[in-house]
XYZ file of C-alpha atoms in Angstrom:
237
model
C 1.039 17.105 63.539
C -1.760 18.761 65.231
C -4.096 21.562 65.105
C -5.079 23.791 68.154
C -7.974 26.280 67.886
C -8.616 29.114 69.822
C -11.608 28.890 72.266
C -14.666 30.869 71.498
C -14.076 34.567 72.668
C -17.906 35.121 73.281
C -18.559 36.296 76.889
C -14.621 37.036 77.592
C -13.690 40.516 78.726
C -13.420 43.070 75.966
C -9.394 43.348 76.616
C -9.196 39.502 75.764
C -11.351 39.380 72.758
C -8.783 40.930 70.247
C -10.365 41.235 66.880
C -6.968 40.646 65.070
C -6.274 36.887 64.255
C -3.229 35.032 63.966
C -2.789 31.857 62.281
C 0.510 30.231 63.413
C 2.614 27.055 62.423
C 5.052 25.874 65.301
C 7.910 23.372 63.939
C 9.599 21.404 66.677
C 10.862 17.762 66.625
C 9.893 17.244 70.239
C 6.332 16.627 70.475
C 6.093 17.390 74.228
C 7.422 20.975 73.502
C 5.646 21.819 70.065
C 2.197 20.536 71.584
C 2.877 22.638 74.879
C 3.604 25.634 73.152
C 0.625 25.392 70.939
C -1.764 25.003 73.660
C -0.225 28.310 75.246
C -0.223 30.240 72.222
C -3.841 29.074 71.322
C -5.117 30.787 74.380
C -3.651 34.098 73.467
C -5.775 36.634 72.469
C -5.775 37.545 68.744
C -4.677 33.867 67.837
C -7.172 32.076 65.852
C -5.388 28.834 64.902
C -2.307 27.087 65.970
C -0.878 24.129 63.770
C 2.109 22.011 64.636
C 4.599 19.983 62.432
C 7.433 17.816 63.676
C 10.023 18.681 60.936
C 10.492 20.752 57.703
C 8.809 18.236 55.400
C 5.590 18.053 57.419
C 5.764 21.643 57.783
C 5.862 22.283 54.083
C 2.841 19.907 53.565
C 0.919 22.373 55.895
C 1.785 25.601 54.732
C -0.358 25.785 51.583
C -3.233 24.161 53.351
C -3.444 26.436 56.650
C -1.562 29.534 55.186
C -0.100 30.727 58.404
C 0.986 34.192 59.019
C 4.047 33.210 60.874
C 6.126 30.164 61.104
C 7.854 29.272 64.527
C 10.745 27.167 64.086
C 12.740 25.769 67.064
C 16.457 25.744 66.309
C 17.563 24.972 69.922
C 19.445 21.913 68.538
C 21.453 24.003 66.022
C 19.324 22.600 62.967
C 18.714 25.668 60.635
C 17.744 23.508 57.749
C 14.047 23.845 58.432
C 14.651 27.771 58.218
C 15.807 27.319 54.700
C 13.176 24.779 53.313
C 10.308 26.893 54.784
C 11.822 30.097 53.246
C 12.311 28.406 49.920
C 8.865 26.902 49.569
C 7.013 30.058 50.918
C 9.491 33.060 50.870
C 6.571 35.552 51.827
C 5.879 34.009 55.038
C 7.320 35.504 58.187
C 9.611 33.129 60.025
C 10.597 33.528 63.871
C 13.470 31.359 65.130
C 12.970 29.989 68.767
C 15.568 29.022 71.333
C 18.281 30.808 69.406
C 21.448 30.730 71.481
C 23.555 33.701 72.352
C 26.347 32.621 70.295
C 26.874 34.920 67.457
C 27.160 32.063 64.943
C 23.695 31.039 65.800
C 22.148 34.520 65.566
C 23.902 35.189 62.243
C 22.933 31.754 60.760
C 19.160 32.540 61.370
C 19.716 36.078 59.828
C 21.141 34.553 56.745
C 18.374 32.044 56.764
C 15.960 34.910 56.335
C 14.299 35.000 59.794
C 12.168 38.174 60.743
C 12.368 37.531 64.499
C 14.242 35.824 67.296
C 13.671 34.442 70.553
C 16.610 33.650 72.350
C 16.736 30.758 74.762
C 17.300 32.893 77.699
C 14.198 35.182 77.005
C 10.762 34.286 78.687
C 7.707 33.047 76.832
C 5.789 36.190 77.445
C 8.240 38.012 74.813
C 7.140 35.592 72.011
C 3.813 37.268 70.938
C 5.161 40.641 70.914
C 7.595 39.224 68.408
C 5.198 37.529 66.449
C 3.085 40.712 66.148
C 5.909 42.699 65.301
C 6.961 40.494 62.228
C 3.342 40.451 61.152
C 3.406 44.435 61.121
C 6.558 44.022 59.026
C 8.805 44.815 61.818
C 11.765 42.931 63.465
C 11.723 42.845 67.223
C 14.804 41.296 68.991
C 16.560 41.777 72.261
C 19.382 44.447 72.498
C 21.962 41.841 72.503
C 20.693 40.186 69.149
C 20.387 43.829 67.610
C 24.273 44.248 68.703
C 25.275 41.064 67.087
C 23.283 41.977 64.026
C 24.674 45.452 63.862
C 28.294 44.038 64.248
C 27.620 41.789 61.038
C 26.316 44.747 58.994
C 29.548 46.765 59.903
C 31.713 43.625 59.040
C 30.026 43.190 55.593
C 30.555 47.122 55.034
C 34.209 46.836 55.908
C 34.716 43.874 53.376
C 33.236 46.059 50.704
C 35.520 48.791 51.486
C 38.425 46.134 51.205
C 37.235 44.729 48.178
C 34.802 42.107 46.604
C 33.921 38.929 48.110
C 34.290 35.393 46.773
C 31.210 34.501 44.544
C 28.395 32.860 46.159
C 29.837 32.625 49.709
C 28.167 33.374 52.863
C 29.341 36.205 55.111
C 30.797 33.638 57.399
C 32.432 31.317 54.576
C 34.114 34.785 53.376
C 35.515 35.152 56.955
C 36.911 31.800 56.821
C 38.196 31.995 53.619
C 40.116 35.203 54.361
C 41.480 33.504 57.409
C 42.552 30.416 55.392
C 44.439 33.186 53.078
C 46.443 33.958 56.001
C 47.560 30.246 56.550
C 45.626 29.863 59.971
C 44.648 26.157 60.941
C 41.240 25.330 61.814
C 41.645 25.763 65.650
C 43.201 29.391 64.885
C 40.462 30.367 62.799
C 38.041 28.918 65.521
C 39.697 30.920 68.337
C 39.653 34.272 65.989
C 35.843 33.797 64.676
C 34.762 32.640 68.491
C 33.169 29.495 66.766
C 33.605 25.619 67.315
C 36.400 23.911 65.140
C 33.482 21.671 63.975
C 31.653 24.701 62.249
C 35.060 25.635 60.762
C 35.285 22.404 59.233
C 31.664 22.653 57.924
C 32.316 26.383 56.436
C 35.658 24.828 54.819
C 33.927 22.047 53.248
C 31.082 24.463 51.930
C 33.897 26.743 50.488
C 35.374 23.855 48.695
C 32.272 22.742 47.036
C 31.283 26.377 46.129
C 34.954 27.298 44.680
C 35.182 23.913 42.894
C 38.398 22.853 44.733
C 39.505 19.702 46.414
C 41.944 21.156 48.813
C 42.250 24.196 50.887
C 45.323 25.430 48.904
C 43.180 25.530 45.807
C 40.652 27.585 47.186
C 43.038 30.008 48.623
C 44.562 30.281 45.250
C 41.047 31.025 43.590
C 40.701 33.644 46.181
C 43.989 35.352 45.432
C 43.132 35.519 41.762
C 39.910 37.279 42.566
C 40.635 39.596 45.386
C 43.985 42.024 44.741
C 46.543 41.922 47.491
C 45.896 45.233 48.722
C 42.509 44.159 49.814
C 43.257 41.061 51.552
C 43.312 40.624 55.473
C 46.746 41.451 56.854
C 48.149 40.016 59.811
C 49.881 41.954 62.453
């Protein structure tokens, strides 16, 4: 953990002495990256304090003491758990996901975790502060590519509401997987259909079985068929 305070702005040009002040918390398990980003962000005009944490547990320990405006979480390794833990502890704090891949499953996972802003791993550093300022203003700023992915998800959810009700307590992606299980597709086929890895499919299947209270895929599908009328299920063809 570390604290980086902005230098005294006295004597700096008026353009740099931004009266707005931001308090940031950076969560990254790589010390070099989090301290490097903190040093850069602490020099930005309008940033008053930058605190760093190596994981969700240490971040939660700092949240109440420092009361940051925005939490920046590096999800480059595909670990979205810190997003959920920070959100659960302080749901009112804006979260920006850093290092998000361009895979739709990663973007959607961040959205489902409640992030307010994204910085894709292909985007430059100078995009970060505008994203931070936008979420503080109650807006969501993301790349056109990310916006397109989120829009497709909204359209998919709207289509599912037209088809019929979703299995209770399932995420949108788990619902997609369960509907494809109902068609008899294998993990590999589901992976290809949804554009996600087989490992991710297995994780979704595991979560579905736990939530539905089933021990086998067939039992989960049976529960789905009892809930969703046949005319609303996905058709092959």
